[in-house]
Amino acid sequence: MRKVLITCAITGAETTRQHNPNLPLTPHEIADAAVDAREAGASILHLHVRDVEGNPTQSPEVYRQTMELVRAKTDIVIEVTTGGASWMSLDERMLPLSLDPEMASLDCGTMNFGDETIVNTLPMIRQCAAEMKARNIRPTIEVFDLSHIDASVRIMEEKLIEEPLHYGIILNVPGGVRYDVSTLDFFARRLPAGAKWTVAGIGGRASVPSILSALAMGGNIRVGFEDNVYYEKGVLAASNGQLVERAARLVADAGFSPATPDDVRAMLKIYK
Ligand code: ZN
């Protein structure tokens, strides 16, 4: 039976309690939300953390504390962000890699992100990919634009990224490429042969349609408050777990099953 990876992006850098009062912020809240997400069917936790004021931080201490709490309670695969927040330097963004997580996100290009810009020059992408390779961390190669796919292929030819490949196709960021099924299909077909991919449709309007598309097209799914705070139009989600629960239900309705964390470790050859 086909196994579908469900990633839960629990907190992100941009979402606030004003967007959804149920947003987990502290290490304990994030760990509890990770347990809920795992129990609902998620196999990968895409992890951002916040400081005591609730602002995004890449502090290894906060990551360490959060990762220890998560690992004490659940076997979910932890993927730390190296995107961080738009104002952070690359060195700051890369700090959580020092904790040797199983996975990390690798942003493969520069783009508009809302009213801000995310900067990832080729030398920055190389530096980040090389650090992950040296630490045996499996990247999720994040692509928000076709040029990011081409940049990733260039980095791959330089042997900085190795198979098995896992892409995150992130669509509908304000200022970025919109989500629709033909755009997702075009992105998926432009990936290197054999690559696995996970779609994240940003915002309430793209979330469920992107799940359905991924199920039909052979892809995997990302949900969570980083990407979308609504359960349905005008109704805030009660928790990350509620969003995962629906994703897992759609996976089951399609005749597939949610992958377990150990399935992910085997599929993506994560050795830690
Ligand atoms: Zn993120």
PDB file of C-alpha atoms and ligand atoms in Angstrom:
ATOM      1  CA  MET A   1       0.000   0.000   0.000  1.00  0.00           C
ATOM      2  CA  ARG A   2       1.250   3.477  -0.797  1.00  0.00           C
ATOM      3  CA  LYS A   3       2.458   5.310   2.294  1.00  0.00           C
ATOM      4  CA  VAL A   4       2.041   9.078   2.390  1.00  0.00           C
ATOM      5  CA  LEU A   5       4.341  11.339   4.378  1.00  0.00           C
ATOM      6  CA  ILE A   6       2.449  13.905   6.434  1.00  0.00           C
ATOM      7  CA  THR A   7       4.592  16.779   7.706  1.00  0.00           C
ATOM      8  CA  CYS A   8       3.210  19.093  10.378  1.00  0.00           C
ATOM      9  CA  ALA A   9       4.594  22.650  10.400  1.00  0.00           C
ATOM     10  CA  ILE A  10       3.405  23.518  13.869  1.00  0.00           C
ATOM     11  CA  THR A  11       4.519  27.082  14.538  1.00  0.00           C
ATOM     12  CA  GLY A  12       6.491  28.740  11.700  1.00  0.00           C
ATOM     13  CA  ALA A  13       8.017  32.205  11.933  1.00  0.00           C
ATOM     14  CA  GLU A  14       5.199  34.447  10.756  1.00  0.00           C
ATOM     15  CA  THR A  15       2.063  33.093  12.434  1.00  0.00           C
ATOM     16  CA  THR A  16       1.023  34.802  15.704  1.00  0.00           C
ATOM     17  CA  ARG A  17      -1.595  34.283  18.406  1.00  0.00           C
ATOM     18  CA  GLN A  18      -3.519  37.075  16.688  1.00  0.00           C
ATOM     19  CA  HIS A  19      -3.872  34.805  13.662  1.00  0.00           C
ATOM     20  CA  ASN A  20      -4.857  31.836  15.814  1.00  0.00           C
ATOM     21  CA  PRO A  21      -4.927  31.910  19.649  1.00  0.00           C
ATOM     22  CA  ASN A  22      -4.174  28.157  19.697  1.00  0.00           C
ATOM     23  CA  LEU A  23      -0.682  28.630  18.195  1.00  0.00           C
ATOM     24  CA  PRO A  24       1.936  26.659  20.216  1.00  0.00           C
ATOM     25  CA  LEU A  25       4.874  28.912  21.162  1.00  0.00           C
ATOM     26  CA  THR A  26       6.849  27.530  24.123  1.00  0.00           C
ATOM     27  CA  PRO A  27       8.962  24.356  23.961  1.00  0.00           C
ATOM     28  CA  HIS A  28       6.386  22.519  26.079  1.00  0.00           C
ATOM     29  CA  GLU A  29       3.480  23.692  23.917  1.00  0.00           C
ATOM     30  CA  ILE A  30       5.337  22.744  20.738  1.00  0.00           C
ATOM     31  CA  ALA A  31       6.198  19.299  22.137  1.00  0.00           C
ATOM     32  CA  ASP A  32       2.578  18.677  23.139  1.00  0.00           C
ATOM     33  CA  ALA A  33       1.421  19.769  19.683  1.00  0.00           C
ATOM     34  CA  ALA A  34       3.995  17.426  18.123  1.00  0.00           C
ATOM     35  CA  VAL A  35       2.549  14.511  20.115  1.00  0.00           C
ATOM     36  CA  ASP A  36      -0.974  15.415  18.948  1.00  0.00           C
ATOM     37  CA  ALA A  37       0.229  15.688  15.361  1.00  0.00           C
ATOM     38  CA  ARG A  38       1.990  12.321  15.577  1.00  0.00           C
ATOM     39  CA  GLU A  39      -1.064  10.638  17.084  1.00  0.00           C
ATOM     40  CA  ALA A  40      -3.187  12.085  14.286  1.00  0.00           C
ATOM     41  CA  GLY A  41      -0.869  10.640  11.627  1.00  0.00           C
ATOM     42  CA  ALA A  42       2.033  13.046  11.057  1.00  0.00           C
ATOM     43  CA  SER A  43       5.478  11.493  10.639  1.00  0.00           C
ATOM     44  CA  ILE A  44       7.638  14.633  10.271  1.00  0.00           C
ATOM     45  CA  LEU A  45       7.683  17.690  12.544  1.00  0.00           C
ATOM     46  CA  HIS A  46       8.829  20.822  10.679  1.00  0.00           C
ATOM     47  CA  LEU A  47      10.226  22.806  13.576  1.00  0.00           C
ATOM     48  CA  HIS A  48      10.585  26.534  14.227  1.00  0.00           C
ATOM     49  CA  VAL A  49      10.935  27.830  17.799  1.00  0.00           C
ATOM     50  CA  ARG A  50      10.212  31.142  19.528  1.00  0.00           C
ATOM     51  CA  ASP A  51      11.878  33.147  22.296  1.00  0.00           C
ATOM     52  CA  VAL A  52      10.135  33.995  25.588  1.00  0.00           C
ATOM     53  CA  GLU A  53       8.425  36.947  23.902  1.00  0.00           C
ATOM     54  CA  GLY A  54       7.070  34.711  21.166  1.00  0.00           C
ATOM     55  CA  ASN A  55       9.412  36.011  18.444  1.00  0.00           C
ATOM     56  CA  PRO A  56      11.226  33.651  16.037  1.00  0.00           C
ATOM     57  CA  THR A  57      14.663  32.579  17.231  1.00  0.00           C
ATOM     58  CA  GLN A  58      17.292  30.142  15.946  1.00  0.00           C
ATOM     59  CA  SER A  59      18.816  29.793  19.418  1.00  0.00           C
ATOM     60  CA  PRO A  60      20.320  26.303  19.729  1.00  0.00           C
ATOM     61  CA  GLU A  61      19.366  26.303  23.410  1.00  0.00           C
ATOM     62  CA  VAL A  62      15.672  26.706  22.647  1.00  0.00           C
ATOM     63  CA  TYR A  63      15.895  24.106  19.879  1.00  0.00           C
ATOM     64  CA  ARG A  64      17.751  21.705  22.165  1.00  0.00           C
ATOM     65  CA  GLN A  65      15.146  22.036  24.897  1.00  0.00           C
ATOM     66  CA  THR A  66      12.273  21.621  22.428  1.00  0.00           C
ATOM     67  CA  MET A  67      13.839  18.645  20.652  1.00  0.00           C
ATOM     68  CA  GLU A  68      14.523  16.881  23.965  1.00  0.00           C
ATOM     69  CA  LEU A  69      10.892  17.354  25.026  1.00  0.00           C
ATOM     70  CA  VAL A  70       9.633  16.118  21.659  1.00  0.00           C
ATOM     71  CA  ARG A  71      11.932  13.077  21.657  1.00  0.00           C
ATOM     72  CA  ALA A  72      10.937  12.157  25.200  1.00  0.00           C
ATOM     73  CA  LYS A  73       7.317  11.912  24.111  1.00  0.00           C
ATOM     74  CA  THR A  74       7.224  10.771  20.493  1.00  0.00           C
ATOM     75  CA  ASP A  75       9.236   9.146  17.716  1.00  0.00           C
ATOM     76  CA  ILE A  76       8.275  11.784  15.104  1.00  0.00           C
ATOM     77  CA  VAL A  77      11.111  12.751  12.716  1.00  0.00           C
ATOM     78  CA  ILE A  78      12.338  16.267  13.505  1.00  0.00           C
ATOM     79  CA  GLU A  79      13.080  18.613  10.598  1.00  0.00           C
ATOM     80  CA  VAL A  80      14.491  21.961  11.767  1.00  0.00           C
ATOM     81  CA  THR A  81      14.135  25.075   9.643  1.00  0.00           C
ATOM     82  CA  THR A  82      17.172  26.799   8.185  1.00  0.00           C
ATOM     83  CA  GLY A  83      14.850  29.402   6.627  1.00  0.00           C
ATOM     84  CA  GLY A  84      14.438  31.022  10.037  1.00  0.00           C
ATOM     85  CA  ALA A  85      12.940  34.459   9.551  1.00  0.00           C
ATOM     86  CA  SER A  86      13.521  36.943   6.739  1.00  0.00           C
ATOM     87  CA  TRP A  87      15.798  39.301   8.721  1.00  0.00           C
ATOM     88  CA  MET A  88      18.218  36.615   9.985  1.00  0.00           C
ATOM     89  CA  SER A  89      21.736  36.046   8.626  1.00  0.00           C
ATOM     90  CA  LEU A  90      22.558  32.655   7.131  1.00  0.00           C
ATOM     91  CA  ASP A  91      24.901  31.874  10.037  1.00  0.00           C
ATOM     92  CA  GLU A  92      22.042  32.487  12.448  1.00  0.00           C
ATOM     93  CA  ARG A  93      19.610  30.467  10.344  1.00  0.00           C
ATOM     94  CA  MET A  94      22.018  27.490  10.339  1.00  0.00           C
ATOM     95  CA  LEU A  95      22.536  27.380  14.128  1.00  0.00           C
ATOM     96  CA  PRO A  96      20.114  24.485  14.834  1.00  0.00           C
ATOM     97  CA  LEU A  97      22.097  22.238  12.466  1.00  0.00           C
ATOM     98  CA  SER A  98      24.673  22.029  15.284  1.00  0.00           C
ATOM     99  CA  LEU A  99      22.178  19.795  17.116  1.00  0.00           C
ATOM    100  CA  ASP A 100      22.348  17.160  14.355  1.00  0.00           C
ATOM    101  CA  PRO A 101      18.612  16.791  13.698  1.00  0.00           C
ATOM    102  CA  GLU A 102      17.501  13.999  11.385  1.00  0.00           C
ATOM    103  CA  MET A 103      16.246  16.469   8.767  1.00  0.00           C
ATOM    104  CA  ALA A 104      16.382  20.179   7.944  1.00  0.00           C
ATOM    105  CA  SER A 105      14.827  22.436   5.360  1.00  0.00           C
ATOM    106  CA  LEU A 106      17.106  23.791   2.622  1.00  0.00           C
ATOM    107  CA  ASP A 107      15.758  26.872   0.850  1.00  0.00           C
ATOM    108  CA  CYS A 108      16.958  26.886  -2.736  1.00  0.00           C
ATOM    109  CA  GLY A 109      16.465  30.453  -3.921  1.00  0.00           C
ATOM    110  CA  THR A 110      15.623  34.101  -3.393  1.00  0.00           C
ATOM    111  CA  MET A 111      12.032  35.331  -3.510  1.00  0.00           C
ATOM    112  CA  ASN A 112       9.366  37.742  -2.362  1.00  0.00           C
ATOM    113  CA  PHE A 113       7.785  36.624   0.903  1.00  0.00           C
ATOM    114  CA  GLY A 114       4.807  38.800   1.698  1.00  0.00           C
ATOM    115  CA  ASP A 115       6.190  42.340   1.911  1.00  0.00           C
ATOM    116  CA  GLU A 116       9.672  41.001   2.609  1.00  0.00           C
ATOM    117  CA  THR A 117      12.329  39.124   0.682  1.00  0.00           C
ATOM    118  CA  ILE A 118      14.024  35.845   1.468  1.00  0.00           C
ATOM    119  CA  VAL A 119      17.605  35.841   0.224  1.00  0.00           C
ATOM    120  CA  ASN A 120      19.351  32.594  -0.737  1.00  0.00           C
ATOM    121  CA  THR A 121      22.198  33.145  -3.186  1.00  0.00           C
ATOM    122  CA  LEU A 122      23.953  30.137  -4.703  1.00  0.00           C
ATOM    123  CA  PRO A 123      26.913  30.478  -2.297  1.00  0.00           C
ATOM    124  CA  MET A 124      24.458  30.554   0.626  1.00  0.00           C
ATOM    125  CA  ILE A 125      22.644  27.459  -0.633  1.00  0.00           C
ATOM    126  CA  ARG A 126      25.995  25.692  -1.110  1.00  0.00           C
ATOM    127  CA  GLN A 127      27.131  26.586   2.404  1.00  0.00           C
ATOM    128  CA  CYS A 128      23.917  25.344   3.982  1.00  0.00           C
ATOM    129  CA  ALA A 129      23.826  22.138   1.897  1.00  0.00           C
ATOM    130  CA  ALA A 130      27.477  21.393   2.667  1.00  0.00           C
ATOM    131  CA  GLU A 131      26.868  21.719   6.399  1.00  0.00           C
ATOM    132  CA  MET A 132      23.918  19.306   6.187  1.00  0.00           C
ATOM    133  CA  LYS A 133      25.942  16.846   4.147  1.00  0.00           C
ATOM    134  CA  ALA A 134      28.850  16.989   6.613  1.00  0.00           C
ATOM    135  CA  ARG A 135      26.443  16.305   9.480  1.00  0.00           C
ATOM    136  CA  ASN A 136      24.495  13.587   7.667  1.00  0.00           C
ATOM    137  CA  ILE A 137      21.239  15.573   7.889  1.00  0.00           C
ATOM    138  CA  ARG A 138      18.625  14.767   5.215  1.00  0.00           C
ATOM    139  CA  PRO A 139      17.442  17.981   3.558  1.00  0.00           C
ATOM    140  CA  THR A 140      13.932  18.803   2.497  1.00  0.00           C
ATOM    141  CA  ILE A 141      14.818  20.840  -0.573  1.00  0.00           C
ATOM    142  CA  GLU A 142      12.368  23.733  -0.420  1.00  0.00           C
ATOM    143  CA  VAL A 143      11.324  25.208  -3.749  1.00  0.00           C
ATOM    144  CA  PHE A 144       8.980  28.174  -4.067  1.00  0.00           C
ATOM    145  CA  ASP A 145       9.769  28.873  -7.717  1.00  0.00           C
ATOM    146  CA  LEU A 146      10.922  26.959 -10.809  1.00  0.00           C
ATOM    147  CA  SER A 147      14.329  28.627 -10.600  1.00  0.00           C
ATOM    148  CA  HIS A 148      14.760  27.051  -7.165  1.00  0.00           C
ATOM    149  CA  ILE A 149      14.406  23.589  -8.724  1.00  0.00           C
ATOM    150  CA  ASP A 150      17.062  24.434 -11.288  1.00  0.00           C
ATOM    151  CA  ALA A 151      19.337  25.819  -8.563  1.00  0.00           C
ATOM    152  CA  SER A 152      18.910  22.587  -6.582  1.00  0.00           C
ATOM    153  CA  VAL A 153      19.936  20.533  -9.627  1.00  0.00           C
ATOM    154  CA  ARG A 154      23.059  22.665  -9.943  1.00  0.00           C
ATOM    155  CA  ILE A 155      23.912  22.033  -6.269  1.00  0.00           C
ATOM    156  CA  MET A 156      23.255  18.344  -6.803  1.00  0.00           C
ATOM    157  CA  GLU A 157      25.653  18.220  -9.735  1.00  0.00           C
ATOM    158  CA  GLU A 158      28.215  19.688  -7.332  1.00  0.00           C
ATOM    159  CA  LYS A 159      27.504  16.663  -5.066  1.00  0.00           C
ATOM    160  CA  LEU A 160      26.264  18.832  -2.198  1.00  0.00           C
ATOM    161  CA  ILE A 161      22.852  17.111  -2.205  1.00  0.00           C
ATOM    162  CA  GLU A 162      22.533  13.364  -2.602  1.00  0.00           C
ATOM    163  CA  GLU A 163      19.741  10.848  -3.192  1.00  0.00           C
ATOM    164  CA  PRO A 164      17.195   9.974  -1.967  1.00  0.00           C
ATOM    165  CA  LEU A 165      15.827  13.426  -2.711  1.00  0.00           C
ATOM    166  CA  HIS A 166      12.906  14.950  -0.851  1.00  0.00           C
ATOM    167  CA  TYR A 167      11.475  18.231  -2.117  1.00  0.00           C
ATOM    168  CA  GLY A 168       9.095  20.628  -0.425  1.00  0.00           C
ATOM    169  CA  ILE A 169       7.022  22.452  -3.055  1.00  0.00           C
ATOM    170  CA  ILE A 170       5.645  25.537  -1.342  1.00  0.00           C
ATOM    171  CA  LEU A 171       2.976  27.417  -3.262  1.00  0.00           C
ATOM    172  CA  ASN A 172       0.699  30.376  -2.628  1.00  0.00           C
ATOM    173  CA  VAL A 173       3.083  32.413  -0.457  1.00  0.00           C
ATOM    174  CA  PRO A 174       1.945  36.039  -0.937  1.00  0.00           C
ATOM    175  CA  GLY A 175       4.288  37.477  -3.562  1.00  0.00           C
ATOM    176  CA  GLY A 176       5.294  34.006  -4.755  1.00  0.00           C
ATOM    177  CA  VAL A 177       3.930  31.456  -7.216  1.00  0.00           C
ATOM    178  CA  ARG A 178       0.225  30.727  -6.737  1.00  0.00           C
ATOM    179  CA  TYR A 179      -1.163  27.274  -6.049  1.00  0.00           C
ATOM    180  CA  ASP A 180      -3.235  25.548  -8.659  1.00  0.00           C
ATOM    181  CA  VAL A 181      -3.201  21.970  -9.826  1.00  0.00           C
ATOM    182  CA  SER A 182      -1.520  22.617 -13.167  1.00  0.00           C
ATOM    183  CA  THR A 183       1.249  24.655 -11.515  1.00  0.00           C
ATOM    184  CA  LEU A 184       1.882  21.913  -8.960  1.00  0.00           C
ATOM    185  CA  ASP A 185       1.899  19.318 -11.729  1.00  0.00           C
ATOM    186  CA  PHE A 186       4.436  21.372 -13.681  1.00  0.00           C
ATOM    187  CA  PHE A 187       6.697  21.720 -10.630  1.00  0.00           C
ATOM    188  CA  ALA A 188       6.457  17.995  -9.829  1.00  0.00           C
ATOM    189  CA  ARG A 189       7.379  17.037 -13.383  1.00  0.00           C
ATOM    190  CA  ARG A 190      10.412  19.333 -13.317  1.00  0.00           C
ATOM    191  CA  LEU A 191      11.953  17.556 -10.311  1.00  0.00           C
ATOM    192  CA  PRO A 192      14.813  15.102 -10.851  1.00  0.00           C
ATOM    193  CA  ALA A 193      13.599  11.578 -11.689  1.00  0.00           C
ATOM    194  CA  GLY A 194      12.700   9.540  -8.630  1.00  0.00           C
ATOM    195  CA  ALA A 195      12.539  12.502  -6.241  1.00  0.00           C
ATOM    196  CA  LYS A 196       9.887  12.413  -3.540  1.00  0.00           C
ATOM    197  CA  TRP A 197       7.963  15.593  -2.909  1.00  0.00           C
ATOM    198  CA  THR A 198       5.693  17.168  -0.339  1.00  0.00           C
ATOM    199  CA  VAL A 199       3.369  20.046  -1.166  1.00  0.00           C
ATOM    200  CA  ALA A 200       2.564  22.901   1.196  1.00  0.00           C
ATOM    201  CA  GLY A 201      -0.337  25.016  -0.014  1.00  0.00           C
ATOM    202  CA  ILE A 202      -0.228  28.251   1.962  1.00  0.00           C
ATOM    203  CA  GLY A 203      -3.493  29.701   3.226  1.00  0.00           C
ATOM    204  CA  GLY A 204      -6.963  28.256   3.704  1.00  0.00           C
ATOM    205  CA  ARG A 205      -7.803  28.351   0.029  1.00  0.00           C
ATOM    206  CA  ALA A 206      -4.815  26.238  -1.044  1.00  0.00           C
ATOM    207  CA  SER A 207      -4.500  23.810   1.848  1.00  0.00           C
ATOM    208  CA  VAL A 208      -7.100  21.122   1.176  1.00  0.00           C
ATOM    209  CA  PRO A 209      -6.918  21.384  -2.636  1.00  0.00           C
ATOM    210  CA  SER A 210      -3.134  20.879  -2.459  1.00  0.00           C
ATOM    211  CA  ILE A 211      -3.647  17.768  -0.298  1.00  0.00           C
ATOM    212  CA  LEU A 212      -6.093  16.309  -2.818  1.00  0.00           C
ATOM    213  CA  SER A 213      -3.742  17.114  -5.701  1.00  0.00           C
ATOM    214  CA  ALA A 214      -0.775  15.497  -3.979  1.00  0.00           C
ATOM    215  CA  LEU A 215      -2.773  12.339  -3.295  1.00  0.00           C
ATOM    216  CA  ALA A 216      -3.804  12.141  -6.941  1.00  0.00           C
ATOM    217  CA  MET A 217      -0.316  12.924  -8.264  1.00  0.00           C
ATOM    218  CA  GLY A 218       1.862  10.679  -6.092  1.00  0.00           C
ATOM    219  CA  GLY A 219       3.041  13.364  -3.697  1.00  0.00           C
ATOM    220  CA  ASN A 220       3.052  13.921   0.034  1.00  0.00           C
ATOM    221  CA  ILE A 221       1.424  16.475   2.307  1.00  0.00           C
ATOM    222  CA  ARG A 222       2.291  19.300   4.685  1.00  0.00           C
ATOM    223  CA  VAL A 223      -0.218  20.984   6.982  1.00  0.00           C
ATOM    224  CA  GLY A 224      -0.004  23.075  10.155  1.00  0.00           C
ATOM    225  CA  PHE A 225      -0.315  26.575  11.561  1.00  0.00           C
ATOM    226  CA  GLU A 226       2.839  27.770   9.762  1.00  0.00           C
ATOM    227  CA  ASP A 227       0.961  27.350   6.487  1.00  0.00           C
ATOM    228  CA  ASN A 228      -2.697  27.829   7.370  1.00  0.00           C
ATOM    229  CA  VAL A 229      -4.590  28.634  10.581  1.00  0.00           C
ATOM    230  CA  TYR A 230      -8.099  27.850   9.312  1.00  0.00           C
ATOM    231  CA  TYR A 231      -9.996  24.572   9.404  1.00  0.00           C
ATOM    232  CA  GLU A 232     -12.547  25.838   6.914  1.00  0.00           C
ATOM    233  CA  LYS A 233     -13.568  29.223   5.547  1.00  0.00           C
ATOM    234  CA  GLY A 234     -13.921  31.636   8.469  1.00  0.00           C
ATOM    235  CA  VAL A 235     -13.354  28.894  11.087  1.00  0.00           C
ATOM    236  CA  LEU A 236      -9.994  28.783  12.889  1.00  0.00           C
ATOM    237  CA  ALA A 237      -8.431  25.364  13.457  1.00  0.00           C
ATOM    238  CA  ALA A 238      -8.576  24.188  17.068  1.00  0.00           C
ATOM    239  CA  SER A 239      -5.100  22.666  16.843  1.00  0.00           C
ATOM    240  CA  ASN A 240      -2.394  21.444  14.504  1.00  0.00           C
ATOM    241  CA  GLY A 241      -3.609  17.949  15.303  1.00  0.00           C
ATOM    242  CA  GLN A 242      -7.031  18.758  13.876  1.00  0.00           C
ATOM    243  CA  LEU A 243      -5.432  19.695  10.550  1.00  0.00           C
ATOM    244  CA  VAL A 244      -3.322  16.519  10.547  1.00  0.00           C
ATOM    245  CA  GLU A 245      -6.375  14.445  11.403  1.00  0.00           C
ATOM    246  CA  ARG A 246      -8.188  15.654   8.297  1.00  0.00           C
ATOM    247  CA  ALA A 247      -5.105  15.096   6.138  1.00  0.00           C
ATOM    248  CA  ALA A 248      -4.805  11.531   7.458  1.00  0.00           C
ATOM    249  CA  ARG A 249      -8.494  10.963   6.791  1.00  0.00           C
ATOM    250  CA  LEU A 250      -8.100  12.105   3.198  1.00  0.00           C
ATOM    251  CA  VAL A 251      -5.085   9.804   2.835  1.00  0.00           C
ATOM    252  CA  ALA A 252      -7.152   6.869   4.115  1.00  0.00           C
ATOM    253  CA  ASP A 253     -10.144   7.778   1.918  1.00  0.00           C
ATOM    254  CA  ALA A 254      -7.813   7.691  -1.078  1.00  0.00           C
ATOM    255  CA  GLY A 255      -6.870   4.120  -0.162  1.00  0.00           C
ATOM    256  CA  PHE A 256      -3.382   4.932   1.173  1.00  0.00           C
ATOM    257  CA  SER A 257      -1.926   4.985   4.664  1.00  0.00           C
ATOM    258  CA  PRO A 258       0.036   7.665   6.527  1.00  0.00           C
ATOM    259  CA  ALA A 259       3.733   6.769   6.751  1.00  0.00           C
ATOM    260  CA  THR A 260       5.153   6.174  10.223  1.00  0.00           C
ATOM    261  CA  PRO A 261       8.333   7.967  11.339  1.00  0.00           C
ATOM    262  CA  ASP A 262      10.272   4.723  10.790  1.00  0.00           C
ATOM    263  CA  ASP A 263       8.824   4.478   7.258  1.00  0.00           C
ATOM    264  CA  VAL A 264      10.205   7.984   6.645  1.00  0.00           C
ATOM    265  CA  ARG A 265      13.613   6.988   8.030  1.00  0.00           C
ATOM    266  CA  ALA A 266      13.694   4.002   5.680  1.00  0.00           C
ATOM    267  CA  MET A 267      12.352   5.872   2.621  1.00  0.00           C
ATOM    268  CA  LEU A 268      14.723   8.824   3.017  1.00  0.00           C
ATOM    269  CA  LYS A 269      17.639   6.728   4.320  1.00  0.00           C
ATOM    270  CA  ILE A 270      18.056   8.693   7.511  1.00  0.00           C
ATOM    271  CA  TYR A 271      20.818   7.163   9.629  1.00  0.00           C
ATOM    272  CA  LYS A 272      21.329   8.745  13.014  1.00  0.00           C
TER     273      LYS A 272
HETATM  274 ZN    ZN B   1       9.164  26.727   8.066  1.00  0.00          ZN
END
